PDB file of C-alpha atoms in Angstrom:
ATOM      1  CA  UNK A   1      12.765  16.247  -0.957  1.00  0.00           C
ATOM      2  CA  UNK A   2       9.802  17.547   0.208  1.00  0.00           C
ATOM      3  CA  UNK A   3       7.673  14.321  -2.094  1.00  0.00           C
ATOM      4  CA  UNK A   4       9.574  11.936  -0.040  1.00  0.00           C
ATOM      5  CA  UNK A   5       7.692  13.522   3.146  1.00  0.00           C
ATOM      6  CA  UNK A   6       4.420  13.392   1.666  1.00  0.00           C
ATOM      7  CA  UNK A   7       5.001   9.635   0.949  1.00  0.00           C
ATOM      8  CA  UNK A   8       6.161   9.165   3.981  1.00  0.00           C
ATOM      9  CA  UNK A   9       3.012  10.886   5.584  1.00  0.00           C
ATOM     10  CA  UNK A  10       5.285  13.503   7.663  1.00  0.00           C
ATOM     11  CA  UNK A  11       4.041  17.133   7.759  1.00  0.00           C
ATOM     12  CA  UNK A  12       6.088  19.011   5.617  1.00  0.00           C
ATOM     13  CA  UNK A  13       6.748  21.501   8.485  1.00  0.00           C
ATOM     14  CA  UNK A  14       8.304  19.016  11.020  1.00  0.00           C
ATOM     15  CA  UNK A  15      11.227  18.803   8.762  1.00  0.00           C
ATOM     16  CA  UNK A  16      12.232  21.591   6.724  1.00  0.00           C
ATOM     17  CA  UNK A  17      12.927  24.671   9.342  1.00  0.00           C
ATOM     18  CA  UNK A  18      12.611  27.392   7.280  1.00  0.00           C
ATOM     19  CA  UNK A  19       9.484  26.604   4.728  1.00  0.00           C
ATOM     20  CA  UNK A  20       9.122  29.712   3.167  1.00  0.00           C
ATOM     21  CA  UNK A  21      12.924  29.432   1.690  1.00  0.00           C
ATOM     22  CA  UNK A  22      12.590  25.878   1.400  1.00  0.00           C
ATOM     23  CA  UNK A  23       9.198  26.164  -0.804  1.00  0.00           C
ATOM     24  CA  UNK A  24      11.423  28.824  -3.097  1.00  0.00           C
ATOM     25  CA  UNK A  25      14.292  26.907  -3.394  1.00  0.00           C
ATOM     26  CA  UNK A  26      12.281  24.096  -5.055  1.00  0.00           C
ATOM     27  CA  UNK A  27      11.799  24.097  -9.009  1.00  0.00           C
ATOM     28  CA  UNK A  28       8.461  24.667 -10.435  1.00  0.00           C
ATOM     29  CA  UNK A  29       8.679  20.524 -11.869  1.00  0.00           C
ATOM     30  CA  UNK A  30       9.445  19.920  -8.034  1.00  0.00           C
ATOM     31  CA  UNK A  31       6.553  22.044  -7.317  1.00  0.00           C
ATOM     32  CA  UNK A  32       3.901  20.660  -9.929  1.00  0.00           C
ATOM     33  CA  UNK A  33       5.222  16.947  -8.990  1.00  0.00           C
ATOM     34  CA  UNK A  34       4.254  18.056  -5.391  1.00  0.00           C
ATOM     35  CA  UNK A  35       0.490  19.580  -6.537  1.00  0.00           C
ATOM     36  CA  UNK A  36       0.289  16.238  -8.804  1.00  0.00           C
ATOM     37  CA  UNK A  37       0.849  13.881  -5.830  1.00  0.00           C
ATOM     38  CA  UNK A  38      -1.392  15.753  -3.509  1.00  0.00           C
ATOM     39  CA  UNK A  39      -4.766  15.539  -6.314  1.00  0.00           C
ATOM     40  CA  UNK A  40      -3.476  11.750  -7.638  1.00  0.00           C
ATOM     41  CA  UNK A  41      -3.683  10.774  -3.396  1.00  0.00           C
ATOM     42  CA  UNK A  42      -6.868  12.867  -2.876  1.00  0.00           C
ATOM     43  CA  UNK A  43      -8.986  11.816  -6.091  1.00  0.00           C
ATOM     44  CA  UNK A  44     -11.329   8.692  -5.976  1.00  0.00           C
ATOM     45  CA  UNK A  45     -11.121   7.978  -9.330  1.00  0.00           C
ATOM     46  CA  UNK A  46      -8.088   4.965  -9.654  1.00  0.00           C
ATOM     47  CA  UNK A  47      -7.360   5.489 -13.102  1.00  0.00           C
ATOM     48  CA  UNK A  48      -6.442   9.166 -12.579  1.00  0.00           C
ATOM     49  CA  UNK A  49      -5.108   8.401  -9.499  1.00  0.00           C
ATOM     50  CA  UNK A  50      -2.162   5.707 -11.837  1.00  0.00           C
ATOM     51  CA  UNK A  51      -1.755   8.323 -14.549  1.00  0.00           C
ATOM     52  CA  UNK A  52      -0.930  10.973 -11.649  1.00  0.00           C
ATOM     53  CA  UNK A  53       1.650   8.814 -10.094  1.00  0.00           C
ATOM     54  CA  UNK A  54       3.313   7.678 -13.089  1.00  0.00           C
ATOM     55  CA  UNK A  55       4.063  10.988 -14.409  1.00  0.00           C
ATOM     56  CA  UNK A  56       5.364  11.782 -10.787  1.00  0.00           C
ATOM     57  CA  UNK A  57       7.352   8.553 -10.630  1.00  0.00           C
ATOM     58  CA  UNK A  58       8.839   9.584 -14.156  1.00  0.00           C
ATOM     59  CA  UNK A  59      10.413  12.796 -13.184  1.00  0.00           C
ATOM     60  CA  UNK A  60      11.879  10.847  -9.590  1.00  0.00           C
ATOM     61  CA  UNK A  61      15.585  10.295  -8.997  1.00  0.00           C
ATOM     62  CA  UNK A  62      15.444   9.639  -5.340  1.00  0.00           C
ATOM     63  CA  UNK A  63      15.411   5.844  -4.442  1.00  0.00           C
ATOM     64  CA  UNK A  64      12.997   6.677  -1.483  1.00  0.00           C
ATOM     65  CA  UNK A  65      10.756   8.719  -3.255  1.00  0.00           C
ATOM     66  CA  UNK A  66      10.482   6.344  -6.202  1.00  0.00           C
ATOM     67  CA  UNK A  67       9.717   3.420  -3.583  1.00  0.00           C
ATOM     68  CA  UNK A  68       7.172   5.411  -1.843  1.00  0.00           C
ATOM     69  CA  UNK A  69       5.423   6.058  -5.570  1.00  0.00           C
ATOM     70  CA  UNK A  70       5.703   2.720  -6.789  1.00  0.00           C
ATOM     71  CA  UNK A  71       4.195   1.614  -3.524  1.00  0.00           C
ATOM     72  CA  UNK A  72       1.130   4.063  -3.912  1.00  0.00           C
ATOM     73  CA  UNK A  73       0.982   2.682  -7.492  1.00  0.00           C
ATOM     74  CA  UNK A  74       0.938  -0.869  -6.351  1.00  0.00           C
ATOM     75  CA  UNK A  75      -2.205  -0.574  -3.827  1.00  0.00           C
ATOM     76  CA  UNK A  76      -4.099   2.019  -7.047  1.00  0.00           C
ATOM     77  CA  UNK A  77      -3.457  -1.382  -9.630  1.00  0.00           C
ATOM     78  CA  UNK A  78      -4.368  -3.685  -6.386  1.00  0.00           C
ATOM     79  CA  UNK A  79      -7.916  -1.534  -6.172  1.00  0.00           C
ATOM     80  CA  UNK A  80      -8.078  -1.417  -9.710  1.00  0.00           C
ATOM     81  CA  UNK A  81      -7.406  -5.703 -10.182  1.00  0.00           C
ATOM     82  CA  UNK A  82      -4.518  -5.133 -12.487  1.00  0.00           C
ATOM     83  CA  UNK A  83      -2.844  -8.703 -11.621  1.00  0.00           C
ATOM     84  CA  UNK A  84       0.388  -7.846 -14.407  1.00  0.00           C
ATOM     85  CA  UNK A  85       0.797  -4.184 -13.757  1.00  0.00           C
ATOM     86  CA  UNK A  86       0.703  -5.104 -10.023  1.00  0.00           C
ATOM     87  CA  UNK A  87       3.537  -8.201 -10.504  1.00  0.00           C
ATOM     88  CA  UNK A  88       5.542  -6.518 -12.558  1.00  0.00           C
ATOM     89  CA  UNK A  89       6.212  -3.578  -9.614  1.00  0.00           C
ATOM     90  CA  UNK A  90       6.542  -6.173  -6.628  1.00  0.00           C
ATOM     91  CA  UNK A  91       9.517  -7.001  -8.387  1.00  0.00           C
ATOM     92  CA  UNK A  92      11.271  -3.700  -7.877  1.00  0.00           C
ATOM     93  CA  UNK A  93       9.221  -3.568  -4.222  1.00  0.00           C
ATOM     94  CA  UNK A  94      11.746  -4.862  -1.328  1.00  0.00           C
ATOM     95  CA  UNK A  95       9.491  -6.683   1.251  1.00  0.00           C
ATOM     96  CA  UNK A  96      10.513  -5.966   4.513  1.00  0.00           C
ATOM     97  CA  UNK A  97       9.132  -6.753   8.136  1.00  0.00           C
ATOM     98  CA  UNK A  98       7.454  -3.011   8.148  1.00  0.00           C
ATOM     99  CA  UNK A  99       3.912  -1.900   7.887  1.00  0.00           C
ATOM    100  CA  UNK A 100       3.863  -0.486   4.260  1.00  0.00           C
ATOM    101  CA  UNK A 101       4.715  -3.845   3.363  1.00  0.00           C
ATOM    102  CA  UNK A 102       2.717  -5.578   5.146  1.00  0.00           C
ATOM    103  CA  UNK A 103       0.231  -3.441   3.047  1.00  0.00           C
ATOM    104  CA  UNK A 104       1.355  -4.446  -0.035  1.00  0.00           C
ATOM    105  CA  UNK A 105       1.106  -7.976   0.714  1.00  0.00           C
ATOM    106  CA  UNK A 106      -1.967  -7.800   2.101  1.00  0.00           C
ATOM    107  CA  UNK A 107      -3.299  -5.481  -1.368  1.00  0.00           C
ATOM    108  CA  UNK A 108      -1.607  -8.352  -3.276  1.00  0.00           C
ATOM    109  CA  UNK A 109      -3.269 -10.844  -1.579  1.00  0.00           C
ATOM    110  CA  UNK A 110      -6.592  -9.658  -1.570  1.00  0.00           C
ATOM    111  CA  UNK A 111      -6.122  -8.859  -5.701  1.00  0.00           C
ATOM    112  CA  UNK A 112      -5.525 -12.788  -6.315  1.00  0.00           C
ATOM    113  CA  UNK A 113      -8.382 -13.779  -3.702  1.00  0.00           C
ATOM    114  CA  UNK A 114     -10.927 -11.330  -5.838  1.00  0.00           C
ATOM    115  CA  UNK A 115      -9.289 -13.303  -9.457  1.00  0.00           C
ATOM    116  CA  UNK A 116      -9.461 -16.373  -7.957  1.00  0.00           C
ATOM    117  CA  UNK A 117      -5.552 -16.465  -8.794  1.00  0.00           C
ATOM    118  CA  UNK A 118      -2.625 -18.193  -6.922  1.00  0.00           C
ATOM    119  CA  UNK A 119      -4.548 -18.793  -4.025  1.00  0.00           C
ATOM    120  CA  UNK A 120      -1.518 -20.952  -2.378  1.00  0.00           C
ATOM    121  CA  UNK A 121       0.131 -17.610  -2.753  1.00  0.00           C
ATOM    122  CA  UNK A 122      -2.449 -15.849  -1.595  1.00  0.00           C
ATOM    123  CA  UNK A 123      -2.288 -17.559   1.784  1.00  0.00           C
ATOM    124  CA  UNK A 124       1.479 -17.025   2.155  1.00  0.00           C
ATOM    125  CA  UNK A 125       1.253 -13.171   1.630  1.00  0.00           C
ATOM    126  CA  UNK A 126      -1.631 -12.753   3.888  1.00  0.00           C
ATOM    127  CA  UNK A 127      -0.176 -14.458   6.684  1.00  0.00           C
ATOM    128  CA  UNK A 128       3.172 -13.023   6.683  1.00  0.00           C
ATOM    129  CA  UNK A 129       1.220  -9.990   6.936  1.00  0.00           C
ATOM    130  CA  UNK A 130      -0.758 -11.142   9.843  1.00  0.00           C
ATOM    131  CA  UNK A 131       2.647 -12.079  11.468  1.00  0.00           C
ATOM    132  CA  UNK A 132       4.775  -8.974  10.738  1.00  0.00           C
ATOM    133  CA  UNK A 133       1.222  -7.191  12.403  1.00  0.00           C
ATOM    134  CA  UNK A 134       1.426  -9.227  15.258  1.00  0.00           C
ATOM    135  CA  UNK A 135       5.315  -8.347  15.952  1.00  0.00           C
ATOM    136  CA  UNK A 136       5.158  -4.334  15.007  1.00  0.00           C
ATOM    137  CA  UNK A 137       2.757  -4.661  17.722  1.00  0.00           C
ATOM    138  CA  UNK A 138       4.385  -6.319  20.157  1.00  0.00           C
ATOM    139  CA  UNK A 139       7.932  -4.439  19.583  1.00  0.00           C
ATOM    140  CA  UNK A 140       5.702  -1.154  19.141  1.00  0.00           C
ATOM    141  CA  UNK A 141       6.832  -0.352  15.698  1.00  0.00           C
ATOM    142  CA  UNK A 142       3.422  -0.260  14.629  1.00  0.00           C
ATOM    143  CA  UNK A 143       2.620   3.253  13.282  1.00  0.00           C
ATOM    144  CA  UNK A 144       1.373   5.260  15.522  1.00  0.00           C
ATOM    145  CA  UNK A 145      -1.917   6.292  13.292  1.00  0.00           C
ATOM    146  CA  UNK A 146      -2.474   2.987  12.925  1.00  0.00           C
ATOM    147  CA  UNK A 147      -4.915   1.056  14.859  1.00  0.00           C
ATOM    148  CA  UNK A 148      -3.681  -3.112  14.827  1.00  0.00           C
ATOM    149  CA  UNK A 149      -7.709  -4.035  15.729  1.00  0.00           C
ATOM    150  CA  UNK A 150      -8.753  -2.477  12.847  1.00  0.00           C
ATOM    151  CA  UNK A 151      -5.936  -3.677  10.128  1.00  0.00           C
ATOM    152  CA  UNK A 152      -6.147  -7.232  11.774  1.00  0.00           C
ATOM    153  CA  UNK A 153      -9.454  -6.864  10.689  1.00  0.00           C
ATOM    154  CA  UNK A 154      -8.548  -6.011   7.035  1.00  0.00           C
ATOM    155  CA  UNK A 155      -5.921  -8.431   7.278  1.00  0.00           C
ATOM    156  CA  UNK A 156      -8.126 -11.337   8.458  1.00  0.00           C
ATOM    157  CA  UNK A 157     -10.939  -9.964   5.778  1.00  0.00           C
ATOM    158  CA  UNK A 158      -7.935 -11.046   3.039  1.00  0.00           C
ATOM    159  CA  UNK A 159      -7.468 -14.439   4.749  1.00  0.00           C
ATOM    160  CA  UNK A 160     -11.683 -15.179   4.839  1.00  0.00           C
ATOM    161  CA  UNK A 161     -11.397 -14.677   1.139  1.00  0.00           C
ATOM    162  CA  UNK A 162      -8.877 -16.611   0.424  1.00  0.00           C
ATOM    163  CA  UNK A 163     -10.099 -19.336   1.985  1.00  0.00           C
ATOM    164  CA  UNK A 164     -13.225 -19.068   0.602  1.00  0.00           C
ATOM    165  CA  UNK A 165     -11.860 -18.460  -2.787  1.00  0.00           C
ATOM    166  CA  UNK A 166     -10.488 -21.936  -2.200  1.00  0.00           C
ATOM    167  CA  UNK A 167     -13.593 -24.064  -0.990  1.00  0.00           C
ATOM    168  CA  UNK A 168     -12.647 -23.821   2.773  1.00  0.00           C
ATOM    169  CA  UNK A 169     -15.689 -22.324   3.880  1.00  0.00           C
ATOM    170  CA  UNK A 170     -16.145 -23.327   6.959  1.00  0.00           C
ATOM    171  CA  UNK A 171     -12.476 -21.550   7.858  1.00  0.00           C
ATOM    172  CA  UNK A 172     -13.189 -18.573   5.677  1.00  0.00           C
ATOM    173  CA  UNK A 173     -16.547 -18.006   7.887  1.00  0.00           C
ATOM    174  CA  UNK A 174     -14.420 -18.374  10.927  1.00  0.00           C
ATOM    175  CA  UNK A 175     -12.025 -16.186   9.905  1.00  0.00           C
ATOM    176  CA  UNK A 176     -14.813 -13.712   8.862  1.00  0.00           C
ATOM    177  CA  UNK A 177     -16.290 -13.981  11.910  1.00  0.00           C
ATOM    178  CA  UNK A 178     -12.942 -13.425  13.943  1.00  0.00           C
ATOM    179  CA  UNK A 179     -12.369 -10.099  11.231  1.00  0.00           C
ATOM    180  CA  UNK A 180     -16.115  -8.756  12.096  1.00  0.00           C
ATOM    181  CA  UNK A 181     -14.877  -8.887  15.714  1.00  0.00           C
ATOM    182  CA  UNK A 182     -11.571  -6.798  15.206  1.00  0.00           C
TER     183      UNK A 182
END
C-alpha cells in the first residue's frame, strides 16, 4: 500500500501510475493512517511521535508495512531510552545484513551504552553494524542517500561509548577520535 512506500522512503509517484485513482481507491482509515505517519515522522516530540505509530501499526495487516512501523518505533523508544519497550520489539525485528538493520543495532546499541546496560552486548551489536557497513559498501548495496563517512561516524560514535561506558578509555578516545574524522 501506499504506507509501505513511505516506510520504505520511495516517492509515492514512482510506483503507483495513475495517483489520482490510486489516492481514491484508498479508504479514508488508509488515508488518515497515511496523514498519521507523515506528522508521527515529521514531529520532534518522541512521545507523540510512539503514540502516532502505534495507532498506525494497530490498523496494519501487511507484514512489510508492520516491519517498517515497528522499525520506526524501535529507533522513537531507542531516542526515548525505553530499554523494555525497545527489547520487547527486537524480538519480532528480523536482523538481516541490510542498512535498516544495521540501524537498529546501532539505536540498540547506543540505548544500552547511554544505561550503562549489557555493555558485552553492546559491543556485539555495534560491530556487526560496523561490518554489515563495511560490506553494503563494498558490494554497493549501501543506500544510495546514504553517505558510509558519515554513518561510520555514527557507528563508531556508538562504539566510543561503549567503550567508555566500560572503563576502556583510552580505546573509546581512539575510537572518538577516528568517528570525529568520518
Amino acid at each position: 500500500g501506499a504506507l509501505a512506500l513511505l516506510l520504505s522512503g520511495c516517492p509515492q509517484s514512482a510506483h503507483d501510475g495513475d495517483g489520482a485513482k490510486a489516492s481514491a481507491e484508498r479508504t479514508s482509515k488508509e488515508r488518515s493512517d497515511e496523514e498519521l505517519f507523515k506528522e508521527a515522522m515529521s514531529t520532534s516530540d518522541l512521545k507523540e511521535r510512539v503514540k502516532k505509530l502505534e495507532i498506525v501499526l494497530s490498523h496494519r495487516e501487511d507484514p512489510d508495512e508492520i516491519l517498517g512501523l515497528k522499525r520506526q518505533l524501535l529507533l522513537a523508544y531507542a531516542e526515548l531510552g525505553e530499554i523494555e519497550k525497545i527489547e520487547a520489539l527486537a524480538k519480532d525485528i528480523p536482523l538481516e545484513e541490510d542498512y535498516p538493520s544495521a540501524e537498529i543495532r546501532n539505536a540498540i546499541a547506543y540505548t544500552y551504552a547511554e544505561k550503562g546496560l549489557k555493555l558485552d552486548r553492546a559491543r556485539v551489536l555495534i560491530m556487526e553494524s560496523l561490518s554489515a557497513l563495511d560490506r553494503m559498501e563494498s558490494d554497493g548495496t549501501l543506500p544510495p542517500r546514504m553517505d558510509p563517512e558519515e554513518v561510520r561516524g555514527y557507528y563508531l560514535d556508538t562504539l566510543g561509548w561503549i567503550d567508555h561506558r566500560s572503563g576502556r578509555n583510552k580505546e573509546a578516545a581512539a575510537v572518538l577520535e577516528e568517528a570525529r574524522l568520518s
